[in-house]
Short mmCIF file of C-alpha atoms in Angstrom, two decimals:
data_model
loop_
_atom_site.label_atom_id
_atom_site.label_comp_id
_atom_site.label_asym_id
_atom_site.label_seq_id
_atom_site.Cartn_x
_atom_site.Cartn_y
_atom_site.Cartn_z
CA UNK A 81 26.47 29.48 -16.68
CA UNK A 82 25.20 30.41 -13.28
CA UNK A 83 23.11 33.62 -12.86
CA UNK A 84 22.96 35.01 -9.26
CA UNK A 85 19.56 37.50 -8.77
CA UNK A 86 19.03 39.42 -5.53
CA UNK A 87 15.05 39.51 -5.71
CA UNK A 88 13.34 42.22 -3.36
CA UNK A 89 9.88 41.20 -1.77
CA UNK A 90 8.09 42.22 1.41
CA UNK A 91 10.93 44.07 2.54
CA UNK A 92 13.27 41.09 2.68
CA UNK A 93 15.93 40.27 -0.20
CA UNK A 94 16.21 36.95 -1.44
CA UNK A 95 18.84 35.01 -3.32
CA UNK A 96 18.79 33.31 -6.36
CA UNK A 97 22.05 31.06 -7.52
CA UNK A 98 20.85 28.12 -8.42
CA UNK A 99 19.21 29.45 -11.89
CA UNK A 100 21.56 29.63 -15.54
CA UNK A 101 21.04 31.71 -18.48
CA UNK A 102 19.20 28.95 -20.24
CA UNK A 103 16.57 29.34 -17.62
CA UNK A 104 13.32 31.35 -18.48
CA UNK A 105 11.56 34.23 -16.09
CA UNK A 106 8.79 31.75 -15.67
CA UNK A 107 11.47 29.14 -14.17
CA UNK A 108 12.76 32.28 -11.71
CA UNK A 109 8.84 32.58 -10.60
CA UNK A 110 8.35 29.36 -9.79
CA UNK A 111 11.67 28.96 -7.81
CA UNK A 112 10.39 33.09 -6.22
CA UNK A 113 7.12 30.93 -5.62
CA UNK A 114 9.32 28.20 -3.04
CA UNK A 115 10.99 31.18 -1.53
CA UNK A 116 7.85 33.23 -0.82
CA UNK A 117 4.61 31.63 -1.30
CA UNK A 118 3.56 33.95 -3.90
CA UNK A 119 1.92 32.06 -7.19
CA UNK A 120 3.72 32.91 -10.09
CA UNK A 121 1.10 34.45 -12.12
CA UNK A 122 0.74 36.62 -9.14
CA UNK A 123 4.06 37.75 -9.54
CA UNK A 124 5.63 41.07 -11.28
CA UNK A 125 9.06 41.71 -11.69
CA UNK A 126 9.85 44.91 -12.32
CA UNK A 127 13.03 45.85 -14.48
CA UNK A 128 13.03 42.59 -16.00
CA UNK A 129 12.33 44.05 -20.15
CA UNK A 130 13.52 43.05 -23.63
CA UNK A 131 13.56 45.68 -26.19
CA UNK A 132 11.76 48.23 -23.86
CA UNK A 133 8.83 46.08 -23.26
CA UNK A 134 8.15 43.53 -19.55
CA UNK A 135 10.04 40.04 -19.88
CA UNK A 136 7.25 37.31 -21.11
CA UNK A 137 7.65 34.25 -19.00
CA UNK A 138 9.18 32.49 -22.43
CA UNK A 139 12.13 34.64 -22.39
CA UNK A 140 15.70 32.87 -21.36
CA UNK A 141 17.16 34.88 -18.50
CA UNK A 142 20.58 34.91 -20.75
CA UNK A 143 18.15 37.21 -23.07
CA UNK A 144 18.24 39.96 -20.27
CA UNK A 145 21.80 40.75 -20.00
CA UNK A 146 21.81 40.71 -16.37
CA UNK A 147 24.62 41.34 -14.43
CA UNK A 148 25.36 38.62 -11.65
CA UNK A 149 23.90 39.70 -8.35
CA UNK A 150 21.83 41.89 -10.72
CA UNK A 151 18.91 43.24 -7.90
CA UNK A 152 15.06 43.20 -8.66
CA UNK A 153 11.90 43.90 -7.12
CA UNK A 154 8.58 41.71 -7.12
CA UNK A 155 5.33 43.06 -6.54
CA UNK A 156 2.86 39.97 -5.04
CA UNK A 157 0.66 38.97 -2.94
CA UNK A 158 0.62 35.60 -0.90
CA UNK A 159 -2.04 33.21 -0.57
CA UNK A 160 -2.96 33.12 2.88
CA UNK A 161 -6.75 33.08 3.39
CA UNK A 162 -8.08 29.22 3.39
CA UNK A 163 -11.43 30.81 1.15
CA UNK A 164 -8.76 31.51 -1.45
CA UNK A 165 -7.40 28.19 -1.05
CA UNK A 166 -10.74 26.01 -1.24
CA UNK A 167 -11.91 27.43 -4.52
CA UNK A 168 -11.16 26.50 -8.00
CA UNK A 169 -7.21 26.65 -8.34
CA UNK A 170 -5.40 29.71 -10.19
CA UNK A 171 -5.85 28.92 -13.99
CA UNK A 172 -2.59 28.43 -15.75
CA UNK A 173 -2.77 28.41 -19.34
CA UNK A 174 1.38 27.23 -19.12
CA UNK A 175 0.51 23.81 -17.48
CA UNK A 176 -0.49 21.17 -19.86
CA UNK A 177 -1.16 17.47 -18.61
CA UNK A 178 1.78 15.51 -19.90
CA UNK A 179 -0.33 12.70 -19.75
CA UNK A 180 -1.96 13.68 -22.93
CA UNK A 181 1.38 14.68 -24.55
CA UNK A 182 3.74 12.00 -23.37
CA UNK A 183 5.15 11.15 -26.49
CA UNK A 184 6.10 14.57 -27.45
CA UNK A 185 7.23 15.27 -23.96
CA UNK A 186 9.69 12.03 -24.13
CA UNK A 187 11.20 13.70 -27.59
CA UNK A 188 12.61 16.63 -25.27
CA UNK A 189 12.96 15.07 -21.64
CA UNK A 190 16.52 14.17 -22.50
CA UNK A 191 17.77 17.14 -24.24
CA UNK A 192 20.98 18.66 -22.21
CA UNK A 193 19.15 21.89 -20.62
CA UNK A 194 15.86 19.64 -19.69
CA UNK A 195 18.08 17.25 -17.94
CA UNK A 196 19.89 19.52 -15.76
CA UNK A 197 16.28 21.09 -14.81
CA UNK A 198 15.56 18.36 -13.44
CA UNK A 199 18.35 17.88 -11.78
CA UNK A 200 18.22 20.89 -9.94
CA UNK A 201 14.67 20.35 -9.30
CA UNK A 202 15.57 17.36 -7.63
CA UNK A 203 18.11 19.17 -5.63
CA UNK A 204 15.52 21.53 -4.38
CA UNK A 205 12.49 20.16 -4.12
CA UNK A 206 12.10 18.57 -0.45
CA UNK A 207 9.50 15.62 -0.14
CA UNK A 208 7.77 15.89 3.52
CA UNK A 209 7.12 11.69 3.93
CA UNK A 210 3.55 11.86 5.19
CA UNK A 211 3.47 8.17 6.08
CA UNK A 212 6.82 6.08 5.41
CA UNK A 213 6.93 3.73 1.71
CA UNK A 214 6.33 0.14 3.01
CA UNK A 215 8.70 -2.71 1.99
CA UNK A 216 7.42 -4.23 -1.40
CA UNK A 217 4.82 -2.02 -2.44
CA UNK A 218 4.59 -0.41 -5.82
CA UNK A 219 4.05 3.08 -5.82
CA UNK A 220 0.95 4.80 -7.11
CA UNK A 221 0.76 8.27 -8.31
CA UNK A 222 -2.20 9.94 -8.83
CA UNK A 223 -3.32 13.42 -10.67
CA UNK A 224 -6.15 15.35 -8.47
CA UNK A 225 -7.17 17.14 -11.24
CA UNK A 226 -9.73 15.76 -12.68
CA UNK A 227 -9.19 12.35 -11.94
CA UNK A 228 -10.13 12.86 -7.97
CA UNK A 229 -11.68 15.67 -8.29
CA UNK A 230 -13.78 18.20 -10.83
CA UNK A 231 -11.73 20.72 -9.78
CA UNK A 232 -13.64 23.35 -12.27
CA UNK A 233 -17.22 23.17 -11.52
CA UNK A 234 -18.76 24.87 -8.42
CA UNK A 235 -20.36 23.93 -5.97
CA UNK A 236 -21.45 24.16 -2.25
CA UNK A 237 -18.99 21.75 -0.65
CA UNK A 238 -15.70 20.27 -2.37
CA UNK A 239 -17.43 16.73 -1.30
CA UNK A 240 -19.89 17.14 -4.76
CA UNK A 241 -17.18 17.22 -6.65
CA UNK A 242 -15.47 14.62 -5.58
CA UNK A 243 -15.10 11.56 -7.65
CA UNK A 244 -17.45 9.19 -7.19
CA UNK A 245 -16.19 5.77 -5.69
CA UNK A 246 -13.21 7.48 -4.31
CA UNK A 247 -12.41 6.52 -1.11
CA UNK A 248 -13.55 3.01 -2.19
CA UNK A 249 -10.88 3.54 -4.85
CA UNK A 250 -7.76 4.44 -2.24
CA UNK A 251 -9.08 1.50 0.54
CA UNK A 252 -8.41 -1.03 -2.55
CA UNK A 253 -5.66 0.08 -3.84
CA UNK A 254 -3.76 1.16 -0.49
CA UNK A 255 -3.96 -2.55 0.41
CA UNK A 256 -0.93 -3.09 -2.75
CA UNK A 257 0.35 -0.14 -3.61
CA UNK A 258 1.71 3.39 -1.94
CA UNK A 259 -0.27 6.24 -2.28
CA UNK A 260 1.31 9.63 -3.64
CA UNK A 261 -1.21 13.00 -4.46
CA UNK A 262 0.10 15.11 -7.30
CA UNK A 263 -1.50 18.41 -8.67
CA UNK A 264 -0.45 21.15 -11.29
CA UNK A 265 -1.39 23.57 -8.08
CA UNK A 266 0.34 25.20 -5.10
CA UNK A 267 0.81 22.66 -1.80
CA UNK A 268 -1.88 24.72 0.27
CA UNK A 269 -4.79 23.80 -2.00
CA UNK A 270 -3.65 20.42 -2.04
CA UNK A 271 -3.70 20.08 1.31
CA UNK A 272 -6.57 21.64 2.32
CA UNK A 273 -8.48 19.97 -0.36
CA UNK A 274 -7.48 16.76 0.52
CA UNK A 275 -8.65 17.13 4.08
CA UNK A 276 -12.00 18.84 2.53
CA UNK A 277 -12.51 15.73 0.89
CA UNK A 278 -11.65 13.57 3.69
CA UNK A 279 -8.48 11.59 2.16
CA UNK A 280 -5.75 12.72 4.47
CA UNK A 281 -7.91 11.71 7.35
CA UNK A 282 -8.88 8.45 6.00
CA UNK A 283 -8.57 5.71 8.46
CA UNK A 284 -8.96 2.99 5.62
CA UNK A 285 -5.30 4.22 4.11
CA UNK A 286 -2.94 6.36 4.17
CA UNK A 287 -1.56 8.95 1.90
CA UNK A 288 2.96 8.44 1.72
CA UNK A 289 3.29 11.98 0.04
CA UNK A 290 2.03 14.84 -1.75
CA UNK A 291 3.77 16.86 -4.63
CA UNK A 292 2.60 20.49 -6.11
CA UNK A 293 3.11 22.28 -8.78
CA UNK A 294 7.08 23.51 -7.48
CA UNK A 295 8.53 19.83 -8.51
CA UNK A 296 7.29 20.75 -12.29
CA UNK A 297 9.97 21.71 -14.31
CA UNK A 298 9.44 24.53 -18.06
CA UNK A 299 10.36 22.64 -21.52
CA UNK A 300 10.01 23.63 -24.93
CA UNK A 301 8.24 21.39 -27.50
CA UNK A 302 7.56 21.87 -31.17
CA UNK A 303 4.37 21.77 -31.65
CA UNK A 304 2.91 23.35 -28.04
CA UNK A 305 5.78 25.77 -27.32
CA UNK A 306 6.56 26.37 -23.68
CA UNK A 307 4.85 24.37 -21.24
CA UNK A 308 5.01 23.29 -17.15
CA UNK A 309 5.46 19.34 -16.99
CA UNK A 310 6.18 17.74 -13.71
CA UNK A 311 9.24 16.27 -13.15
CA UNK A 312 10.16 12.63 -13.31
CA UNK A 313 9.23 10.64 -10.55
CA UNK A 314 12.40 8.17 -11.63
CA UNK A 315 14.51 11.30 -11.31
CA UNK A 316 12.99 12.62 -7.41
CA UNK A 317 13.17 8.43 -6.10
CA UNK A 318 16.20 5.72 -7.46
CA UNK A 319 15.00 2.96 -8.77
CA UNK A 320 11.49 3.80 -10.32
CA UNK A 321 10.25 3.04 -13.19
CA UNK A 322 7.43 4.83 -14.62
CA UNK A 323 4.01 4.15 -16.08
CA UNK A 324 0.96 6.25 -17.49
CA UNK A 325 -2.38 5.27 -17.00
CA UNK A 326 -4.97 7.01 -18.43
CA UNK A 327 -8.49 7.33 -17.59
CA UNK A 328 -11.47 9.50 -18.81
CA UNK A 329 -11.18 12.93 -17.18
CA UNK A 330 -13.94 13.62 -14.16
CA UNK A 331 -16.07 16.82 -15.37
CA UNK A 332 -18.94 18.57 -15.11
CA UNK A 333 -19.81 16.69 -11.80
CA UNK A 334 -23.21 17.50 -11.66
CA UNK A 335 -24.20 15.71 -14.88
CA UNK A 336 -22.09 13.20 -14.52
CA UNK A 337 -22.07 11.88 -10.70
CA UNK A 338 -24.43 9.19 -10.92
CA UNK A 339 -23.40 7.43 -13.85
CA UNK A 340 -19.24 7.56 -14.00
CA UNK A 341 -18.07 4.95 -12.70
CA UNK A 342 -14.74 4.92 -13.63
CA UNK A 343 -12.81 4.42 -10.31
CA UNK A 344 -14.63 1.02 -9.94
CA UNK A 345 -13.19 0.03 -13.15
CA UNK A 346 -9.42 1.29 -12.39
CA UNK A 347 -9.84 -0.65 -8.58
CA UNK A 348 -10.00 -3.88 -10.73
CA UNK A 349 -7.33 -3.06 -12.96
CA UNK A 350 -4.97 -1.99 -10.38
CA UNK A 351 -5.60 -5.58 -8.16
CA UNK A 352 -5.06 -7.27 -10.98
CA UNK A 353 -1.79 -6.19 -12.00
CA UNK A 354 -0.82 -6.25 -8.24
CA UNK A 355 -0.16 -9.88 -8.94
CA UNK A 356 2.37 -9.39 -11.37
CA UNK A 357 6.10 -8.98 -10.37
CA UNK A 358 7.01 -6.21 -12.69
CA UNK A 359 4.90 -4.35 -14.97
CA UNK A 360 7.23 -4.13 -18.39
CA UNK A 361 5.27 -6.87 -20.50
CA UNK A 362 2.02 -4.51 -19.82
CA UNK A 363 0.89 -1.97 -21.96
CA UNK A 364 -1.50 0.74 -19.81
CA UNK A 365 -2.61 2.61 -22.99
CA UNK A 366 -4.98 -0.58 -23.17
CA UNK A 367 -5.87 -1.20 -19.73
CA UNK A 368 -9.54 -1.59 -20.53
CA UNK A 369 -9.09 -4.02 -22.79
CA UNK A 370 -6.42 -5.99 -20.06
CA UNK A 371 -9.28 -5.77 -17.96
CA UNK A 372 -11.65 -7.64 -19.95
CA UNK A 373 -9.42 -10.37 -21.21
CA UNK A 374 -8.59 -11.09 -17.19
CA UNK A 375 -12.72 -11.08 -16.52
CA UNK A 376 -13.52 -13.33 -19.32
CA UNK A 377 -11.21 -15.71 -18.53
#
């Protein structure tokens, strides 16, 4: 059942109808977080209490006993200096890779309230097409967190953090497959760090898109409780059909810089497959060992 919320902010009001009573406060802050810029854990809605005491962002909407066009105020403040934006990214102890919990994520991805999540993220969240898909590529997604980028150590410049064989990396694989940046962040860190690091100016490839942390949708699982995953990439694009590949995280830069060497190893994967028409005999929990078997031969 729809819930219509007239949300107060900045002097401006803003409506909310595309939110249910099966959606949490944390799935109204994310949507507030499209509509205004501000993060959600930046975010306080005031009024918003069970039993006395402020909403917790776990807490169904239905829970409330709001009245439709039921009108709240947010206190908030928008990113907008680029300092704020080039540091370390807003920790969020609600995101969890789903790369590491796939299986677990799969159990709950088609449970009635998850579905229509996604489809109304799908409804809302607008794509900007950096560079348009080209005809028979496959499409490659990647994480920037921590598979770009060290995204939690400091340092002088975002460059010594970068991963090392990167742009090496996205020449080689831009040559077979479209290129799509994805982060558990807002869109204006993305951005900026991927210009910091020199990948949206890249003359050697091109990126097709870039998703943030909006096109994530809230589920509940058993054993982790409430968590952000993004949403399907075979629910935002028809006819997609998608596969994980992991690879050992990219941290503590500093120590580990000069010998990681991962990227190289992914490049060969990646052309390798390439050759293949589909990839549903392949199994990319054991790309490593794929790899070798192809190299011995």
């Amino acid at each position: 059942m729809a819930l219509p919320i007239i949300v107060k902010w900045g002097g401006q009001e803003y409506s909310v109808t595309t939110l249910s009573e099966d959606d949490t406060v944390l799935d109204l802050k994310q949507f507030l977080k499209t509509l205004t810029g501000v993060l959600p854990e930046r975010q306080k809605l005031l009024g918003l209490k069970v039993k006395g005491k402020p909403a917790e962002n776990d807490v169904k909407l239905g829970a409330l006993k709001l009245k439709p066009n039921t009108k709240i105020m947010m206190m908030g403040t928008r990113e907008e200096s680029l300092e704020d934006v080039l540091g370390p990214p807003p920790d969020n102890d609600d995101v969890v890779n789903d790369f590491d919990i796939e299986d677990e994520v799969v159990e709950v991805e088609n449970r009635e309230e998850n579905l229509l999540k996604i489809s109304r993220r799908v409804k809302e969240y607008k794509v900007e097409i950096l560079n348009p898909p080209r005809e028979g590529k496959k499409l490659l997604v990647l994480d920037v967190d921590y598979t770009l980028f060290d995204h939690r150590s400091c340092a002088e410049t975002g460059v010594e953090l970068m991963r090392p064989y990167l742009h090496e990396f996205l020449t080689s694989a831009y040559e077979d497959y479209d290129i799509v940046i994805w982060s558990a962040t807002n869109m204006k860190w993305i951005e900026a760090k991927m210009k910091e690091l020199g990948v949206s100016t890249n003359a050697n490839y091109k990126i097709t898109f870039m998703l943030d942390s909006a096109a994530m949708i809230t589920v509940h699982t058993p054993r982790r409780g409430l968590i952000d995953v993004r949403s399907h990439f075979k629910d935002l694009f028809s006819n997609v059909l998608l596969y994980y590949i992991i690879i050992r995280p990219f941290m503590k830069a500093h120590l580990n810089r000069d010998k990681d060497k991962e990227l190289l190893k992914l490049t060969q994967y990646l052309k390798e497959i390439a050759k293949l028409d589909d990839f549903l005999d392949l199994n990319h929990k054991y790309w490593e060992r794929y790899l070798s078997k192809k190299q011995g031969q």
